[in-house]
Amino acid sequence: MSVSPALPSVSSVAPPTQTELLDFVRRTAADAELIDSLPLDPEGRTWVRLEGPGGSEAWLIGWPPGTGTGWHDHAESVGAFITAAGELKENSLAARLPADGWKTLELSDDVDRERRLPAGKGRSFGQHHVHEVLNVSADVHAISVHAYYPPLPQIRRYSRTAQILRLEHVERPEDWQ
């Protein structure tokens, strides 16, 4: 009788891709009952953590008029988000920034991108995507669905004055959960 050597264990579940995260946020945003269940605050953003696909981190977020995230990135996580109600605006940088080792960068003049994301519109993004998301409406709440993989190890917060981007601080999961 011969014995075969054990094969190494291989995970049968691949991490979700940007496309799969975008599909997830689209399906979730179409769930009217879930979207309507989010408590909205007239003063500040509200959020509920959701079960994302393949171990991803997902959030349902309410945006009162005039609120936004400020400039930030999601470190090594890829992600996707979609507007489920209202309209959001995304300002982003079309430039890959160094991952670490800097505090201030001068941006070139051609890096700025702007997207309007009315209900039903969304996007995916790769690692180190620097952006800010805003509800520029004067009187209408917006609601969005977001998903990230791997679950957010950190969020780097930036300030921006003209073409100067400064790393202000780094948040860890314990800061927002």
PDB file of N, CA and C in Angstrom, residues 109-177:
ATOM      1  N   ASP A 109      -0.003  70.185 -12.676  1.00  0.00           N
ATOM      2  CA  ASP A 109      -1.258  70.867 -12.982  1.00  0.00           C
ATOM      3  C   ASP A 109      -2.305  69.978 -13.635  1.00  0.00           C
ATOM      4  N   ASP A 110      -1.922  68.833 -14.162  1.00  0.00           N
ATOM      5  CA  ASP A 110      -2.866  68.021 -14.937  1.00  0.00           C
ATOM      6  C   ASP A 110      -3.378  66.789 -14.198  1.00  0.00           C
ATOM      7  N   VAL A 111      -3.296  66.752 -12.869  1.00  0.00           N
ATOM      8  CA  VAL A 111      -3.670  65.547 -12.128  1.00  0.00           C
ATOM      9  C   VAL A 111      -5.119  65.528 -11.641  1.00  0.00           C
ATOM     10  N   ASP A 112      -5.798  66.661 -11.683  1.00  0.00           N
ATOM     11  CA  ASP A 112      -7.142  66.730 -11.105  1.00  0.00           C
ATOM     12  C   ASP A 112      -8.204  66.136 -12.022  1.00  0.00           C
ATOM     13  N   ARG A 113      -9.082  65.317 -11.404  1.00  0.00           N
ATOM     14  CA  ARG A 113     -10.226  64.736 -12.099  1.00  0.00           C
ATOM     15  C   ARG A 113     -11.472  65.000 -11.255  1.00  0.00           C
ATOM     16  N   GLU A 114     -12.587  65.213 -11.914  1.00  0.00           N
ATOM     17  CA  GLU A 114     -13.856  65.436 -11.230  1.00  0.00           C
ATOM     18  C   GLU A 114     -14.917  64.551 -11.866  1.00  0.00           C
ATOM     19  N   ARG A 115     -15.710  63.894 -11.018  1.00  0.00           N
ATOM     20  CA  ARG A 115     -16.825  63.066 -11.496  1.00  0.00           C
ATOM     21  C   ARG A 115     -18.076  63.453 -10.729  1.00  0.00           C
ATOM     22  N   ARG A 116     -19.168  63.569 -11.435  1.00  0.00           N
ATOM     23  CA  ARG A 116     -20.486  63.702 -10.814  1.00  0.00           C
ATOM     24  C   ARG A 116     -21.096  62.314 -10.824  1.00  0.00           C
ATOM     25  N   LEU A 117     -21.598  61.894  -9.687  1.00  0.00           N
ATOM     26  CA  LEU A 117     -22.152  60.553  -9.557  1.00  0.00           C
ATOM     27  C   LEU A 117     -23.591  60.633  -9.052  1.00  0.00           C
ATOM     28  N   PRO A 118     -24.553  60.791  -9.978  1.00  0.00           N
ATOM     29  CA  PRO A 118     -25.958  60.766  -9.563  1.00  0.00           C
ATOM     30  C   PRO A 118     -26.361  59.348  -9.169  1.00  0.00           C
ATOM     31  N   ALA A 119     -27.542  59.183  -8.622  1.00  0.00           N
ATOM     32  CA  ALA A 119     -28.019  57.864  -8.190  1.00  0.00           C
ATOM     33  C   ALA A 119     -27.852  56.852  -9.318  1.00  0.00           C
ATOM     34  N   GLY A 120     -27.285  55.699  -8.974  1.00  0.00           N
ATOM     35  CA  GLY A 120     -27.059  54.631  -9.943  1.00  0.00           C
ATOM     36  C   GLY A 120     -25.691  54.654 -10.592  1.00  0.00           C
ATOM     37  N   LYS A 121     -24.917  55.703 -10.361  1.00  0.00           N
ATOM     38  CA  LYS A 121     -23.574  55.802 -10.943  1.00  0.00           C
ATOM     39  C   LYS A 121     -22.523  55.556  -9.866  1.00  0.00           C
ATOM     40  N   GLY A 122     -21.486  54.841 -10.249  1.00  0.00           N
ATOM     41  CA  GLY A 122     -20.417  54.545  -9.313  1.00  0.00           C
ATOM     42  C   GLY A 122     -19.126  54.275 -10.044  1.00  0.00           C
ATOM     43  N   ARG A 123     -18.142  53.804  -9.298  1.00  0.00           N
ATOM     44  CA  ARG A 123     -16.835  53.521  -9.892  1.00  0.00           C
ATOM     45  C   ARG A 123     -16.032  52.625  -8.981  1.00  0.00           C
ATOM     46  N   SER A 124     -15.052  51.999  -9.575  1.00  0.00           N
ATOM     47  CA  SER A 124     -14.093  51.225  -8.790  1.00  0.00           C
ATOM     48  C   SER A 124     -12.753  51.952  -8.858  1.00  0.00           C
ATOM     49  N   PHE A 125     -11.837  51.570  -7.975  1.00  0.00           N
ATOM     50  CA  PHE A 125     -10.520  52.203  -7.961  1.00  0.00           C
ATOM     51  C   PHE A 125      -9.490  51.248  -7.385  1.00  0.00           C
ATOM     52  N   GLY A 126      -8.235  51.527  -7.712  1.00  0.00           N
ATOM     53  CA  GLY A 126      -7.122  50.696  -7.275  1.00  0.00           C
ATOM     54  C   GLY A 126      -6.495  51.196  -5.987  1.00  0.00           C
ATOM     55  N   GLN A 127      -5.409  50.573  -5.628  1.00  0.00           N
ATOM     56  CA  GLN A 127      -4.672  50.933  -4.419  1.00  0.00           C
ATOM     57  C   GLN A 127      -4.166  52.373  -4.505  1.00  0.00           C
ATOM     58  N   HIS A 128      -4.074  53.001  -3.353  1.00  0.00           N
ATOM     59  CA  HIS A 128      -3.503  54.353  -3.223  1.00  0.00           C
ATOM     60  C   HIS A 128      -4.286  55.406  -3.999  1.00  0.00           C
ATOM     61  N   HIS A 129      -5.562  55.181  -4.250  1.00  0.00           N
ATOM     62  CA  HIS A 129      -6.404  56.149  -4.967  1.00  0.00           C
ATOM     63  C   HIS A 129      -6.718  57.313  -4.029  1.00  0.00           C
ATOM     64  N   VAL A 130      -6.228  58.504  -4.361  1.00  0.00           N
ATOM     65  CA  VAL A 130      -6.438  59.680  -3.527  1.00  0.00           C
ATOM     66  C   VAL A 130      -7.642  60.447  -4.072  1.00  0.00           C
ATOM     67  N   HIS A 131      -8.616  60.685  -3.170  1.00  0.00           N
ATOM     68  CA  HIS A 131      -9.820  61.401  -3.601  1.00  0.00           C
ATOM     69  C   HIS A 131     -10.515  62.046  -2.414  1.00  0.00           C
ATOM     70  N   GLU A 132     -11.515  62.843  -2.753  1.00  0.00           N
ATOM     71  CA  GLU A 132     -12.470  63.337  -1.767  1.00  0.00           C
ATOM     72  C   GLU A 132     -13.850  63.146  -2.374  1.00  0.00           C
ATOM     73  N   VAL A 133     -14.808  62.834  -1.528  1.00  0.00           N
ATOM     74  CA  VAL A 133     -16.182  62.615  -1.961  1.00  0.00           C
ATOM     75  C   VAL A 133     -17.046  63.631  -1.237  1.00  0.00           C
ATOM     76  N   LEU A 134     -17.942  64.286  -1.993  1.00  0.00           N
ATOM     77  CA  LEU A 134     -18.725  65.395  -1.459  1.00  0.00           C
ATOM     78  C   LEU A 134     -20.189  65.291  -1.858  1.00  0.00           C
ATOM     79  N   ASN A 135     -21.062  65.717  -0.955  1.00  0.00           N
ATOM     80  CA  ASN A 135     -22.454  65.978  -1.315  1.00  0.00           C
ATOM     81  C   ASN A 135     -22.550  67.495  -1.422  1.00  0.00           C
ATOM     82  N   VAL A 136     -22.540  68.014  -2.642  1.00  0.00           N
ATOM     83  CA  VAL A 136     -22.545  69.464  -2.841  1.00  0.00           C
ATOM     84  C   VAL A 136     -23.951  70.048  -2.866  1.00  0.00           C
ATOM     85  N   SER A 137     -24.965  69.214  -2.716  1.00  0.00           N
ATOM     86  CA  SER A 137     -26.342  69.702  -2.692  1.00  0.00           C
ATOM     87  C   SER A 137     -26.570  70.605  -1.483  1.00  0.00           C
ATOM     88  N   ALA A 138     -27.407  71.600  -1.667  1.00  0.00           N
ATOM     89  CA  ALA A 138     -27.753  72.497  -0.567  1.00  0.00           C
ATOM     90  C   ALA A 138     -28.900  71.942   0.278  1.00  0.00           C
ATOM     91  N   ASP A 139     -29.643  70.961  -0.254  1.00  0.00           N
ATOM     92  CA  ASP A 139     -30.838  70.537   0.475  1.00  0.00           C
ATOM     93  C   ASP A 139     -31.237  69.063   0.342  1.00  0.00           C
ATOM     94  N   VAL A 140     -30.425  68.237  -0.315  1.00  0.00           N
ATOM     95  CA  VAL A 140     -30.793  66.838  -0.517  1.00  0.00           C
ATOM     96  C   VAL A 140     -29.712  65.919   0.051  1.00  0.00           C
ATOM     97  N   HIS A 141     -30.149  64.979   0.906  1.00  0.00           N
ATOM     98  CA  HIS A 141     -29.243  63.940   1.395  1.00  0.00           C
ATOM     99  C   HIS A 141     -28.814  63.044   0.234  1.00  0.00           C
ATOM    100  N   ALA A 142     -27.628  62.500   0.330  1.00  0.00           N
ATOM    101  CA  ALA A 142     -27.178  61.462  -0.594  1.00  0.00           C
ATOM    102  C   ALA A 142     -26.897  60.211   0.231  1.00  0.00           C
ATOM    103  N   ILE A 143     -27.010  59.061  -0.414  1.00  0.00           N
ATOM    104  CA  ILE A 143     -26.689  57.784   0.221  1.00  0.00           C
ATOM    105  C   ILE A 143     -25.826  57.008  -0.758  1.00  0.00           C
ATOM    106  N   SER A 144     -24.789  56.355  -0.226  1.00  0.00           N
ATOM    107  CA  SER A 144     -23.888  55.589  -1.088  1.00  0.00           C
ATOM    108  C   SER A 144     -23.533  54.265  -0.430  1.00  0.00           C
ATOM    109  N   VAL A 145     -23.037  53.346  -1.272  1.00  0.00           N
ATOM    110  CA  VAL A 145     -22.568  52.046  -0.817  1.00  0.00           C
ATOM    111  C   VAL A 145     -21.105  51.926  -1.232  1.00  0.00           C
ATOM    112  N   HIS A 146     -20.245  51.476  -0.306  1.00  0.00           N
ATOM    113  CA  HIS A 146     -18.806  51.366  -0.530  1.00  0.00           C
ATOM    114  C   HIS A 146     -18.335  49.971  -0.155  1.00  0.00           C
ATOM    115  N   ALA A 147     -17.322  49.459  -0.871  1.00  0.00           N
ATOM    116  CA  ALA A 147     -16.716  48.166  -0.526  1.00  0.00           C
ATOM    117  C   ALA A 147     -15.219  48.241  -0.782  1.00  0.00           C
ATOM    118  N   TYR A 148     -14.435  47.603   0.101  1.00  0.00           N
ATOM    119  CA  TYR A 148     -12.970  47.637   0.031  1.00  0.00           C
ATOM    120  C   TYR A 148     -12.403  46.252   0.310  1.00  0.00           C
ATOM    121  N   TYR A 149     -11.345  45.917  -0.425  1.00  0.00           N
ATOM    122  CA  TYR A 149     -10.610  44.689  -0.144  1.00  0.00           C
ATOM    123  C   TYR A 149      -9.132  44.939  -0.364  1.00  0.00           C
ATOM    124  N   PRO A 150      -8.282  44.503   0.556  1.00  0.00           N
ATOM    125  CA  PRO A 150      -8.649  43.911   1.829  1.00  0.00           C
ATOM    126  C   PRO A 150      -9.335  44.936   2.727  1.00  0.00           C
ATOM    127  N   PRO A 151      -9.996  44.469   3.808  1.00  0.00           N
ATOM    128  CA  PRO A 151     -10.599  45.434   4.725  1.00  0.00           C
ATOM    129  C   PRO A 151      -9.579  46.518   5.073  1.00  0.00           C
ATOM    130  N   LEU A 152     -10.050  47.728   5.180  1.00  0.00           N
ATOM    131  CA  LEU A 152      -9.171  48.892   5.303  1.00  0.00           C
ATOM    132  C   LEU A 152      -8.154  48.755   6.435  1.00  0.00           C
ATOM    133  N   PRO A 153      -6.855  48.702   6.078  1.00  0.00           N
ATOM    134  CA  PRO A 153      -5.821  48.660   7.106  1.00  0.00           C
ATOM    135  C   PRO A 153      -5.575  50.046   7.687  1.00  0.00           C
ATOM    136  N   GLN A 154      -5.862  51.054   6.893  1.00  0.00           N
ATOM    137  CA  GLN A 154      -5.692  52.440   7.327  1.00  0.00           C
ATOM    138  C   GLN A 154      -6.303  53.365   6.284  1.00  0.00           C
ATOM    139  N   ILE A 155      -6.559  54.595   6.703  1.00  0.00           N
ATOM    140  CA  ILE A 155      -6.961  55.658   5.795  1.00  0.00           C
ATOM    141  C   ILE A 155      -5.988  56.803   6.048  1.00  0.00           C
ATOM    142  N   ARG A 156      -5.337  57.253   4.997  1.00  0.00           N
ATOM    143  CA  ARG A 156      -4.432  58.398   5.129  1.00  0.00           C
ATOM    144  C   ARG A 156      -5.211  59.651   4.761  1.00  0.00           C
ATOM    145  N   ARG A 157      -5.168  60.646   5.637  1.00  0.00           N
ATOM    146  CA  ARG A 157      -5.877  61.914   5.451  1.00  0.00           C
ATOM    147  C   ARG A 157      -4.895  62.987   4.996  1.00  0.00           C
ATOM    148  N   TYR A 158      -5.326  63.787   4.029  1.00  0.00           N
ATOM    149  CA  TYR A 158      -4.478  64.825   3.446  1.00  0.00           C
ATOM    150  C   TYR A 158      -5.159  66.179   3.532  1.00  0.00           C
ATOM    151  N   SER A 159      -4.366  67.230   3.498  1.00  0.00           N
ATOM    152  CA  SER A 159      -4.881  68.580   3.268  1.00  0.00           C
ATOM    153  C   SER A 159      -4.315  69.021   1.928  1.00  0.00           C
ATOM    154  N   ARG A 160      -5.025  69.924   1.308  1.00  0.00           N
ATOM    155  CA  ARG A 160      -4.568  70.390  -0.002  1.00  0.00           C
ATOM    156  C   ARG A 160      -4.757  71.890  -0.101  1.00  0.00           C
ATOM    157  N   THR A 161      -3.692  72.569  -0.524  1.00  0.00           N
ATOM    158  CA  THR A 161      -3.724  73.996  -0.829  1.00  0.00           C
ATOM    159  C   THR A 161      -3.127  74.151  -2.211  1.00  0.00           C
ATOM    160  N   ALA A 162      -3.979  74.544  -3.171  1.00  0.00           N
ATOM    161  CA  ALA A 162      -3.556  74.637  -4.569  1.00  0.00           C
ATOM    162  C   ALA A 162      -2.945  73.302  -4.992  1.00  0.00           C
ATOM    163  N   GLN A 163      -1.683  73.283  -5.419  1.00  0.00           N
ATOM    164  CA  GLN A 163      -1.052  72.051  -5.894  1.00  0.00           C
ATOM    165  C   GLN A 163      -0.189  71.360  -4.833  1.00  0.00           C
ATOM    166  N   ILE A 164      -0.315  71.796  -3.585  1.00  0.00           N
ATOM    167  CA  ILE A 164       0.451  71.191  -2.493  1.00  0.00           C
ATOM    168  C   ILE A 164      -0.457  70.244  -1.703  1.00  0.00           C
ATOM    169  N   LEU A 165      -0.049  68.975  -1.641  1.00  0.00           N
ATOM    170  CA  LEU A 165      -0.766  67.941  -0.890  1.00  0.00           C
ATOM    171  C   LEU A 165       0.084  67.574   0.315  1.00  0.00           C
ATOM    172  N   ARG A 166      -0.539  67.599   1.497  1.00  0.00           N
ATOM    173  CA  ARG A 166       0.179  67.278   2.729  1.00  0.00           C
ATOM    174  C   ARG A 166      -0.492  66.115   3.443  1.00  0.00           C
ATOM    175  N   LEU A 167       0.305  65.153   3.862  1.00  0.00           N
ATOM    176  CA  LEU A 167      -0.185  64.063   4.688  1.00  0.00           C
ATOM    177  C   LEU A 167      -0.392  64.619   6.094  1.00  0.00           C
ATOM    178  N   GLU A 168      -1.624  64.574   6.579  1.00  0.00           N
ATOM    179  CA  GLU A 168      -1.935  65.140   7.899  1.00  0.00           C
ATOM    180  C   GLU A 168      -1.935  64.091   9.001  1.00  0.00           C
ATOM    181  N   HIS A 169      -2.601  62.967   8.766  1.00  0.00           N
ATOM    182  CA  HIS A 169      -2.581  61.892   9.765  1.00  0.00           C
ATOM    183  C   HIS A 169      -3.086  60.591   9.148  1.00  0.00           C
ATOM    184  N   VAL A 170      -2.856  59.527   9.887  1.00  0.00           N
ATOM    185  CA  VAL A 170      -3.245  58.195   9.445  1.00  0.00           C
ATOM    186  C   VAL A 170      -4.237  57.639  10.462  1.00  0.00           C
ATOM    187  N   GLU A 171      -5.396  57.193   9.959  1.00  0.00           N
ATOM    188  CA  GLU A 171      -6.406  56.570  10.809  1.00  0.00           C
ATOM    189  C   GLU A 171      -6.301  55.058  10.685  1.00  0.00           C
ATOM    190  N   ARG A 172      -6.555  54.373  11.757  1.00  0.00           N
ATOM    191  CA  ARG A 172      -6.577  52.915  11.796  1.00  0.00           C
ATOM    192  C   ARG A 172      -8.017  52.461  12.020  1.00  0.00           C
ATOM    193  N   PRO A 173      -8.326  51.193  11.765  1.00  0.00           N
ATOM    194  CA  PRO A 173      -9.706  50.722  11.918  1.00  0.00           C
ATOM    195  C   PRO A 173     -10.337  51.050  13.264  1.00  0.00           C
ATOM    196  N   GLU A 174      -9.574  51.011  14.334  1.00  0.00           N
ATOM    197  CA  GLU A 174     -10.155  51.312  15.645  1.00  0.00           C
ATOM    198  C   GLU A 174     -10.650  52.763  15.738  1.00  0.00           C
ATOM    199  N   ASP A 175     -10.207  53.638  14.823  1.00  0.00           N
ATOM    200  CA  ASP A 175     -10.651  55.029  14.824  1.00  0.00           C
ATOM    201  C   ASP A 175     -12.054  55.210  14.260  1.00  0.00           C
ATOM    202  N   TRP A 176     -12.521  54.267  13.422  1.00  0.00           N
ATOM    203  CA  TRP A 176     -13.841  54.458  12.800  1.00  0.00           C
ATOM    204  C   TRP A 176     -14.823  53.329  13.045  1.00  0.00           C
ATOM    205  N   GLN A 177     -14.400  52.279  13.710  1.00  0.00           N
ATOM    206  CA  GLN A 177     -15.334  51.144  13.910  1.00  0.00           C
ATOM    207  C   GLN A 177     -15.964  51.182  15.280  1.00  0.00           C
TER     208      GLN A 177
END
